[in-house]
CSV table of C-alpha atoms in Angstrom, one decimal:
chain,number,residue,atom,x,y,z
T,1,MET,CA,0.0,-0.2,-0.2
T,2,LYS,CA,1.4,3.5,-1.2
T,3,ARG,CA,1.9,5.6,1.9
T,4,SER,CA,0.7,9.4,1.3
T,5,VAL,CA,3.0,12.4,3.2
T,6,THR,CA,0.5,12.8,5.8
T,7,ASP,CA,0.8,9.6,6.7
T,8,ASP,CA,4.6,9.7,7.3
T,9,ILE,CA,3.9,13.1,9.4
T,10,SER,CA,1.1,10.9,11.6
T,11,ALA,CA,3.7,8.1,11.9
T,12,ILE,CA,6.6,10.2,12.9
T,13,SER,CA,4.6,12.1,15.4
T,14,ARG,CA,3.5,8.7,17.2
T,15,ILE,CA,7.2,8.2,17.6
T,16,ASN,CA,7.8,9.4,21.3
T,17,ALA,CA,11.7,9.7,20.9
T,18,VAL,CA,11.6,12.3,18.5
T,19,PRO,CA,11.1,15.1,20.4
T,20,ALA,CA,14.1,13.8,22.7
T,21,ILE,CA,16.4,13.5,19.3
T,22,LEU,CA,15.8,17.0,18.4
T,23,GLN,CA,16.3,17.8,21.6
T,24,VAL,CA,19.8,16.2,21.7
T,25,ILE,CA,20.8,17.2,18.2
T,26,THR,CA,20.4,21.0,18.9
T,27,GLU,CA,22.1,20.6,22.9
T,28,THR,CA,25.0,18.6,21.0
T,29,THR,CA,25.9,20.7,17.9
T,30,GLY,CA,24.7,24.2,19.0
T,31,LEU,CA,22.3,24.1,16.0
T,32,ARG,CA,19.2,26.1,17.3
T,33,PHE,CA,16.5,24.7,14.2
T,34,ALA,CA,16.1,20.8,13.9
T,35,ALA,CA,14.0,18.8,12.3
T,36,VAL,CA,12.8,15.6,10.4
T,37,ALA,CA,11.7,15.9,7.2
T,38,ARG,CA,9.9,13.9,4.5
T,39,VAL,CA,11.4,14.5,0.9
T,40,THR,CA,10.0,13.2,-2.3
T,41,ASP,CA,10.9,13.9,-6.0
T,42,ASP,CA,9.5,17.4,-5.6
T,43,SER,CA,8.6,18.3,-2.2
T,44,TRP,CA,10.4,18.9,0.9
T,45,THR,CA,8.3,18.4,4.5
T,46,ALA,CA,8.5,18.9,7.8
T,47,CYS,CA,7.4,16.2,10.0
T,48,ALA,CA,8.8,17.0,13.5
T,49,VAL,CA,10.3,20.8,14.1
T,50,LEU,CA,12.2,22.2,17.1
T,51,ASP,CA,12.9,26.0,15.9
T,52,ARG,CA,14.5,28.1,18.4
T,53,ILE,CA,15.4,30.8,15.4
T,54,ASP,CA,12.2,31.8,14.3
T,55,PHE,CA,12.7,30.2,11.2
T,56,GLY,CA,9.4,29.8,10.4
T,57,MET,CA,8.9,25.9,9.5
T,58,HIS,CA,6.4,23.8,11.6
T,59,VAL,CA,4.9,20.4,11.0
T,60,GLY,CA,3.2,20.0,7.4
T,61,SER,CA,5.0,23.0,6.2
T,62,GLU,CA,6.1,21.9,2.7
T,63,LEU,CA,9.4,23.5,0.5
T,64,GLU,CA,10.0,22.9,-3.3
T,65,VAL,CA,12.6,20.0,-2.9
T,66,THR,CA,15.5,21.9,-5.3
T,67,THR,CA,15.6,24.9,-3.2
T,68,THR,CA,16.7,22.5,-0.5
T,69,LEU,CA,20.3,20.4,-0.1
T,70,CYS,CA,17.9,17.3,0.5
T,71,HIS,CA,17.2,17.2,-2.6
T,72,GLU,CA,20.9,16.0,-3.2
T,73,ILE,CA,20.8,14.0,-0.4
T,74,HIS,CA,18.2,12.2,-2.3
T,75,ALA,CA,20.3,11.7,-5.1
T,76,SER,CA,23.4,10.8,-3.2
T,77,HIS,CA,22.3,8.9,-0.4
T,78,GLU,CA,25.0,10.8,2.2
T,79,THR,CA,25.4,13.1,4.9
T,80,ILE,CA,26.3,16.6,4.3
T,81,VAL,CA,28.1,18.7,6.8
T,82,ILE,CA,28.9,22.2,6.6
T,83,SER,CA,30.6,24.0,9.3
T,84,LYS,CA,30.5,27.6,7.8
T,85,VAL,CA,29.3,28.2,4.2
T,86,SER,CA,30.7,31.1,3.5
T,87,GLU,CA,34.4,29.2,3.7
T,88,ASP,CA,32.9,26.3,2.0
T,89,ALA,CA,34.7,25.6,-1.5
T,90,ARG,CA,31.5,23.1,-2.5
T,91,TYR,CA,28.7,24.8,-0.8
T,92,ARG,CA,29.5,28.8,-0.6
T,93,ASP,CA,27.8,30.1,-4.1
T,94,HIS,CA,25.2,27.4,-3.7
T,95,HIS,CA,21.7,29.0,-4.1
T,96,THR,CA,20.0,27.0,-1.0
T,97,PRO,CA,22.4,28.5,1.3
T,98,ARG,CA,21.3,32.2,-0.2
T,99,ILE,CA,17.5,31.4,0.0
T,100,TYR,CA,17.4,30.3,3.5
T,101,GLY,CA,20.6,32.2,5.0
T,102,PHE,CA,22.1,29.7,7.0
T,103,GLU,CA,25.5,29.2,7.7
T,104,SER,CA,26.3,25.8,9.6
T,105,TYR,CA,23.9,22.9,8.2
T,106,ILE,CA,23.9,19.2,9.2
T,107,SER,CA,21.9,16.4,7.3
T,108,SER,CA,21.5,12.5,7.0
T,109,PRO,CA,19.4,10.6,4.8
T,110,ILE,CA,16.9,8.0,6.4
T,111,PHE,CA,16.1,5.2,4.9
T,112,ARG,CA,13.2,2.5,5.4
T,113,THR,CA,14.3,-0.9,6.7
T,114,ASP,CA,13.0,-2.2,3.1
T,115,GLY,CA,16.1,0.4,1.4
T,116,SER,CA,13.8,3.1,0.3
T,117,PHE,CA,14.5,6.8,0.8
T,118,PHE,CA,11.9,8.6,3.2
T,119,GLY,CA,13.7,11.9,4.0
T,120,THR,CA,16.3,13.4,6.4
T,121,VAL,CA,17.2,14.4,9.6
T,122,CYS,CA,18.4,17.8,9.6
T,123,ALA,CA,20.0,20.8,11.8
T,124,LEU,CA,20.7,24.2,10.6
T,125,ASP,CA,21.5,27.7,12.1
T,126,PRO,CA,22.6,30.9,10.8
T,127,LEU,CA,25.8,31.0,12.7
T,128,PRO,CA,28.8,28.6,12.1
T,129,ALA,CA,29.5,26.4,14.0
T,130,ASN,CA,32.3,23.5,14.6
T,131,LEU,CA,30.7,20.1,13.0
T,132,SER,CA,33.7,18.8,12.1
T,133,ASP,CA,34.2,16.3,14.6
T,134,GLY,CA,33.5,12.6,13.1
T,135,SER,CA,31.6,12.0,16.3
T,136,THR,CA,28.8,14.9,15.3
T,137,ARG,CA,28.3,13.0,11.6
T,138,ALA,CA,27.9,9.7,13.4
T,139,MET,CA,25.3,11.1,15.7
T,140,MET,CA,23.2,12.2,13.1
T,141,GLU,CA,23.3,9.0,11.1
T,142,SER,CA,22.6,7.0,14.1
T,143,PHE,CA,19.5,8.9,14.8
T,144,ALA,CA,18.2,8.1,10.9
T,145,LYS,CA,19.1,4.7,12.0
T,146,LEU,CA,17.1,4.6,14.7
T,147,LEU,CA,14.1,6.6,13.1
T,148,ALA,CA,13.8,4.1,10.1
T,149,VAL,CA,13.4,1.2,12.8
T,150,GLN,CA,10.9,3.4,14.7
T,151,LEU,CA,9.1,3.9,11.5
T,152,GLU,CA,9.3,0.2,10.5
T,153,ALA,CA,7.8,-0.7,13.9
T,154,GLU,CA,4.9,2.4,13.4
T,155,GLU,CA,4.0,1.1,9.9
T,156,GLN,CA,3.6,-2.1,11.6
T,157,PHE,CA,1.1,-1.4,14.1
T,158,GLU,CA,-0.7,0.2,11.4
T,159,ALA,CA,-1.2,-3.0,10.2
T,160,THR,CA,-2.1,-5.2,12.9
T,161,GLU,CA,-3.2,-4.9,16.6
T,162,ALA,CA,-0.9,-4.1,19.2
T,163,ALA,CA,-1.9,-7.6,21.4
T,164,LEU,CA,-0.8,-9.7,18.1
T,165,LEU,CA,2.5,-8.1,17.6
T,166,ASP,CA,5.3,-10.9,18.5
T,167,ALA,CA,6.9,-10.9,21.6
T,168,ARG,CA,10.2,-11.6,19.8
T,169,GLN,CA,9.6,-8.6,17.1
T,170,THR,CA,9.1,-6.2,20.2
T,171,ALA,CA,11.9,-7.6,22.3
T,172,GLU,CA,14.4,-6.6,18.8
T,173,LEU,CA,12.7,-3.5,18.6
T,174,ARG,CA,13.8,-2.6,22.5
T,175,GLU,CA,17.3,-4.1,22.0
T,176,GLN,CA,17.9,-1.8,18.7
T,177,PHE,CA,16.4,1.2,20.3
T,178,ILE,CA,18.9,1.0,23.1
T,179,ALA,CA,21.5,-0.2,21.4
T,180,LEU,CA,21.7,2.4,18.8
T,181,LEU,CA,21.6,4.9,21.7
T,182,GLY,CA,23.7,3.2,23.9
T,183,HIS,CA,26.5,2.5,21.5
T,184,ASP,CA,26.3,5.5,19.0
T,185,LEU,CA,25.6,8.4,20.8
T,186,ARG,CA,27.4,7.5,24.6
T,187,ASN,CA,30.8,6.8,23.4
T,188,PRO,CA,31.4,9.9,20.8
T,189,LEU,CA,30.0,12.2,24.0
T,190,ALA,CA,32.4,10.2,26.0
T,191,SER,CA,35.0,10.8,23.2
T,192,ILE,CA,34.4,14.7,23.5
T,193,ILE,CA,34.1,15.1,27.3
T,194,SER,CA,37.5,13.4,27.4
T,195,GLY,CA,38.8,15.8,25.0
T,196,THR,CA,37.8,18.5,26.0
T,197,GLN,CA,39.2,17.8,29.7
T,198,LEU,CA,42.5,17.0,28.1
T,199,LEU,CA,42.4,20.9,26.3
T,200,LEU,CA,41.4,22.7,29.8
T,201,ARG,CA,44.6,20.8,31.4
T,202,ARG,CA,47.2,21.6,29.2
T,203,SER,CA,45.7,25.4,27.9
T,204,SER,CA,46.0,28.3,29.7
T,205,GLU,CA,45.2,30.7,27.2
T,206,PRO,CA,41.2,32.5,29.0
T,207,ALA,CA,39.6,32.5,25.1
T,208,ILE,CA,40.3,28.6,24.9
T,209,THR,CA,39.4,27.8,28.4
T,210,GLY,CA,36.4,29.8,28.4
T,211,ILE,CA,34.9,27.8,24.9
T,212,ALA,CA,36.3,24.5,26.5
T,213,GLU,CA,34.4,25.1,29.7
T,214,GLN,CA,31.4,26.1,27.9
T,215,MET,CA,31.9,22.5,25.6
T,216,LEU,CA,32.4,20.6,28.3
T,217,THR,CA,29.2,21.9,30.2
T,218,ALA,CA,27.1,21.5,26.8
T,219,THR,CA,28.5,17.8,26.5
T,220,HIS,CA,27.6,16.8,30.2
T,221,ARG,CA,24.2,18.2,29.2
T,222,ALA,CA,24.1,16.0,26.4
T,223,SER,CA,24.9,13.2,28.3
T,224,ARG,CA,22.6,13.6,30.6
T,225,LEU,CA,19.6,13.8,28.1
T,226,VAL,CA,21.2,10.6,26.5
T,227,ASP,CA,20.8,8.9,29.8
T,228,ASP,CA,17.3,10.5,30.2
T,229,VAL,CA,16.6,8.9,27.1
T,230,LEU,CA,17.9,5.3,27.8
T,231,ASP,CA,16.2,5.4,31.2
T,232,PHE,CA,13.0,6.5,29.3
T,233,ALA,CA,13.4,3.2,26.8
T,234,ARG,CA,14.2,1.0,29.7
T,235,GLY,CA,10.7,2.0,31.5
T,236,ARG,CA,8.6,2.2,28.2
T,237,LEU,CA,10.2,-0.6,26.3
T,238,GLY,CA,11.6,-3.0,28.8
T,239,ASN,CA,11.0,-4.3,31.9
T,240,GLY,CA,11.4,-1.0,34.4
T,241,ILE,CA,14.7,1.0,35.2
T,242,PRO,CA,17.4,-1.4,36.0
T,243,LEU,CA,18.5,-1.3,39.9
T,244,ASN,CA,21.5,-2.8,41.5
T,245,ILE,CA,19.9,-3.4,44.8
T,246,ARG,CA,21.7,-4.0,48.3
T,247,GLU,CA,22.4,-3.1,51.6
T,248,CYS,CA,22.7,0.5,52.0
T,249,ASP,CA,24.0,1.8,55.0
T,250,ASN,CA,24.9,5.1,54.4
T,251,LEU,CA,21.9,6.4,52.3
T,252,HIS,CA,21.9,9.4,54.2
T,253,GLU,CA,25.1,10.4,53.4
T,254,THR,CA,24.3,9.9,49.6
T,255,LEU,CA,21.2,11.8,49.9
T,256,ALA,CA,23.0,15.0,52.1
T,257,HIS,CA,25.8,14.9,49.1
T,258,ILE,CA,23.1,15.5,46.7
T,259,VAL,CA,21.6,18.2,48.4
T,260,SER,CA,24.7,19.7,49.1
T,261,GLU,CA,25.7,19.8,45.0
T,262,MET,CA,22.1,20.9,44.1
T,263,GLN,CA,23.3,24.3,46.5
T,264,SER,CA,26.2,24.9,45.2
T,265,SER,CA,24.8,24.9,41.6
T,266,TYR,CA,22.0,27.5,43.1
T,267,PRO,CA,24.0,29.4,45.4
T,268,GLU,CA,21.2,31.9,45.4
T,269,ARG,CA,18.4,30.0,46.8
T,270,ARG,CA,17.6,28.3,50.1
T,271,LEU,CA,18.0,24.5,50.7
T,272,GLN,CA,16.2,23.3,54.2
T,273,CYS,CA,17.2,19.8,54.7
T,274,GLN,CA,16.3,17.0,57.5
T,275,ILE,CA,17.8,13.8,56.7
T,276,GLU,CA,17.7,11.4,59.7
T,277,ASN,CA,20.5,8.6,60.2
T,278,LEU,CA,18.6,6.2,58.4
T,279,ALA,CA,18.4,2.4,59.0
T,280,PRO,CA,20.1,-0.2,56.9
T,281,ILE,CA,17.6,-0.5,53.7
T,282,ARG,CA,17.7,-2.4,50.6
T,283,CYS,CA,17.7,-0.3,47.7
T,284,ASP,CA,20.1,1.3,44.6
T,285,SER,CA,21.7,4.3,46.4
T,286,ASP,CA,22.5,5.7,43.0
T,287,ARG,CA,19.0,5.6,41.6
T,288,LEU,CA,17.7,7.2,44.7
T,289,ALA,CA,20.3,9.9,44.4
T,290,GLN,CA,18.8,10.5,41.1
T,291,LEU,CA,15.2,10.6,41.9
T,292,LEU,CA,16.2,13.1,44.6
T,293,SER,CA,18.1,15.2,42.3
T,294,ASN,CA,15.2,15.2,39.9
T,295,LEU,CA,12.9,16.2,42.4
T,296,LEU,CA,15.3,19.0,43.7
T,297,ALA,CA,15.7,20.3,39.8
T,298,ASN,CA,11.9,20.2,39.6
T,299,ALA,CA,11.5,22.5,42.7
T,300,LEU,CA,14.0,24.9,42.1
T,301,THR,CA,13.0,25.3,38.4
T,302,HIS,CA,9.3,25.8,39.3
T,303,GLY,CA,9.1,26.9,42.8
T,304,ALA,CA,9.1,30.5,43.9
T,305,ALA,CA,12.6,32.2,43.8
T,306,ASP,CA,12.6,33.6,47.2
T,307,GLY,CA,11.1,30.5,49.6
T,308,ALA,CA,13.1,27.9,50.7
T,309,VAL,CA,13.0,24.7,49.2
T,310,ARG,CA,12.7,21.9,52.0
T,311,ILE,CA,14.0,18.4,51.5
T,312,CYS,CA,13.0,15.5,54.7
T,313,ALA,CA,14.1,12.0,54.7
T,314,ARG,CA,12.9,9.1,57.3
T,315,ILE,CA,11.7,6.0,58.2
T,316,GLU,CA,8.0,5.5,58.9
T,317,ALA,CA,6.3,2.6,59.8
T,318,GLY,CA,8.6,0.6,58.3
T,319,ARG,CA,8.7,2.4,55.0
T,320,PHE,CA,11.4,4.8,54.0
T,321,VAL,CA,9.8,8.0,53.3
T,322,LEU,CA,11.2,11.2,51.3
T,323,THR,CA,9.4,14.7,50.4
T,324,VAL,CA,10.4,17.7,49.0
T,325,ASN,CA,8.3,20.8,49.1
T,326,ASN,CA,8.2,24.2,47.4
T,327,PRO,CA,6.5,27.1,47.8
T,328,GLY,CA,4.5,29.0,44.6
T,329,GLU,CA,1.6,28.9,42.6
T,330,PRO,CA,-0.1,25.7,43.3
T,331,ILE,CA,-1.0,23.0,40.5
T,332,PRO,CA,-4.0,22.8,39.4
T,333,PRO,CA,-6.0,19.3,40.5
T,334,GLU,CA,-6.5,18.2,36.4
T,335,ARG,CA,-2.8,18.9,35.6
T,336,LEU,CA,-1.4,16.8,39.2
T,337,ALA,CA,-2.7,13.1,37.2
T,338,HIS,CA,-0.2,14.5,34.1
T,339,LEU,CA,3.3,15.2,36.5
T,340,PHE,CA,4.8,12.0,35.7
T,341,GLN,CA,4.3,11.3,32.0
T,342,PRO,CA,7.1,11.4,30.1
T,343,TYR,CA,7.5,14.8,28.2
T,344,TRP,CA,5.1,16.7,29.8
T,345,ARG,CA,5.3,20.2,31.1
T,346,GLU,CA,2.8,23.2,32.4
T,347,PRO,CA,1.6,24.4,29.1
T,348,SER,CA,2.8,28.0,30.1
T,349,SER,CA,6.5,26.6,31.0
T,350,THR,CA,9.2,28.0,28.8
T,351,GLN,CA,12.0,26.3,30.5
T,352,SER,CA,14.3,23.8,28.6
T,353,GLY,CA,14.9,20.0,29.0
T,354,LEU,CA,13.0,17.1,28.0
T,355,GLY,CA,10.3,17.1,30.4
T,356,LEU,CA,11.7,13.1,31.9
T,357,GLY,CA,12.7,14.2,34.9
T,358,LEU,CA,9.4,13.5,37.0
T,359,TYR,CA,9.0,10.2,34.5
T,360,ILE,CA,11.8,8.9,35.4
T,361,ALA,CA,11.5,10.0,39.5
T,362,ASN,CA,8.4,7.7,39.1
T,363,GLU,CA,10.0,4.8,37.3
T,364,ILE,CA,12.5,4.6,39.8
T,365,ALA,CA,10.1,4.7,42.6
T,366,LEU,CA,7.8,1.4,40.8
T,367,SER,CA,11.1,-0.3,40.4
T,368,HIS,CA,12.2,-0.1,44.1
T,369,GLY,CA,7.8,-1.5,45.1
T,370,GLY,CA,7.5,2.0,46.0
T,371,GLN,CA,5.3,4.8,45.0
T,372,MET,CA,5.5,8.6,43.8
T,373,GLN,CA,2.6,11.3,45.2
T,374,ALA,CA,2.1,15.1,44.5
T,375,THR,CA,-0.1,17.5,46.1
T,376,SER,CA,0.0,21.3,45.4
T,377,THR,CA,-2.3,23.8,47.6
T,378,THR,CA,-1.4,27.8,48.3
T,379,GLU,CA,-1.3,27.5,51.6
T,380,ALA,CA,1.4,24.2,51.8
T,381,GLY,CA,2.9,24.8,48.6
T,382,THR,CA,3.7,21.4,46.1
T,383,THR,CA,4.8,18.4,47.7
T,384,PHE,CA,6.4,15.0,46.1
T,385,ILE,CA,6.6,12.2,48.4
T,386,PHE,CA,8.5,9.0,47.8
T,387,SER,CA,7.7,6.3,50.0
T,388,MET,CA,8.8,2.5,49.6
T,389,PRO,CA,9.3,-0.4,51.9
T,390,THR,CA,12.8,-0.2,53.8
T,391,GLY,CA,13.6,-4.1,52.3
T,392,GLY,CA,13.7,-3.0,48.7
T,393,SER,CA,12.1,-4.2,45.8
T,394,ALA,CA,12.5,-7.8,45.1
T,395,ALA,CA,13.6,-7.0,41.4
């Protein structure tokens, strides 16, 4: 059955990982416009867009394909990388940069699993960017492969009932999803971090160290985004977030360290901490530290800037209870139910990020055999409550 462009836009919109993919691309490359496009012999159509430069494109926007570089990718089947158009011998006189006013550009072809050409995943910016690192090309091509796998899954889903999908096909999709992200993204990012740290150690020039520090911060953030996407994949496609359960007799120190780190990152904010000397608890202390970090980041981002964020950890009736409270505008009851859904934010939020923090905190809670709750009132502020048996999960 021949698919229409509308069908393909719909298929891309149902792939939950697409917003995260575009976010990671912009955070890693510094390019402020990223898109997934359906490319045919005569048209370029946006299927998903992340636009931070008011480029004017939105889902469903169409371009004459001959005005784009995707026309050449359609013919060559090769990735195009341009760090600075004005200094690029091949593209400085090309009509496409003149038409759309970009200086840096990267685009990789997306092929369906049957080998047919679907379109491209691309990014651009009016400002130049250093895209010459081979890991950037590898990342884009890995995302293109990942999208092909996901498109295949969506097209199969349209043709059959979800309940009839073979368990083996589902397992293979899960393995492909996690393997592509884990191998093709984390390894290049680790290389970039190592190289930047080496540059910081060897250079004493303020201009170079300043740029290197910015690169290191951006790459660490991209690594955290990839980790969030991996946790999301495990939670949605696997058997929950994996844990390393053991007897922990220093959980109070681990949690206090997270509070100290967040206080250092937000020196202007007040954090009031009450963590008891907790009895030995069977848990994954690293995951509970991640849970607390996500809750604190949420409280510091959305809470009133002049109010104190309160953290409390205690044992109560045979359960470990952790609460994080912040003052501020209350969350309406109809929105409380959505807080732990992936990619969800307040409709008026202008904060960056993937919207996965609370979802991952909830998955960590469930993996421990525990639960997350949230309450929000004008008088008491917003409180997130995590509780679990002190014996931990049997997982």
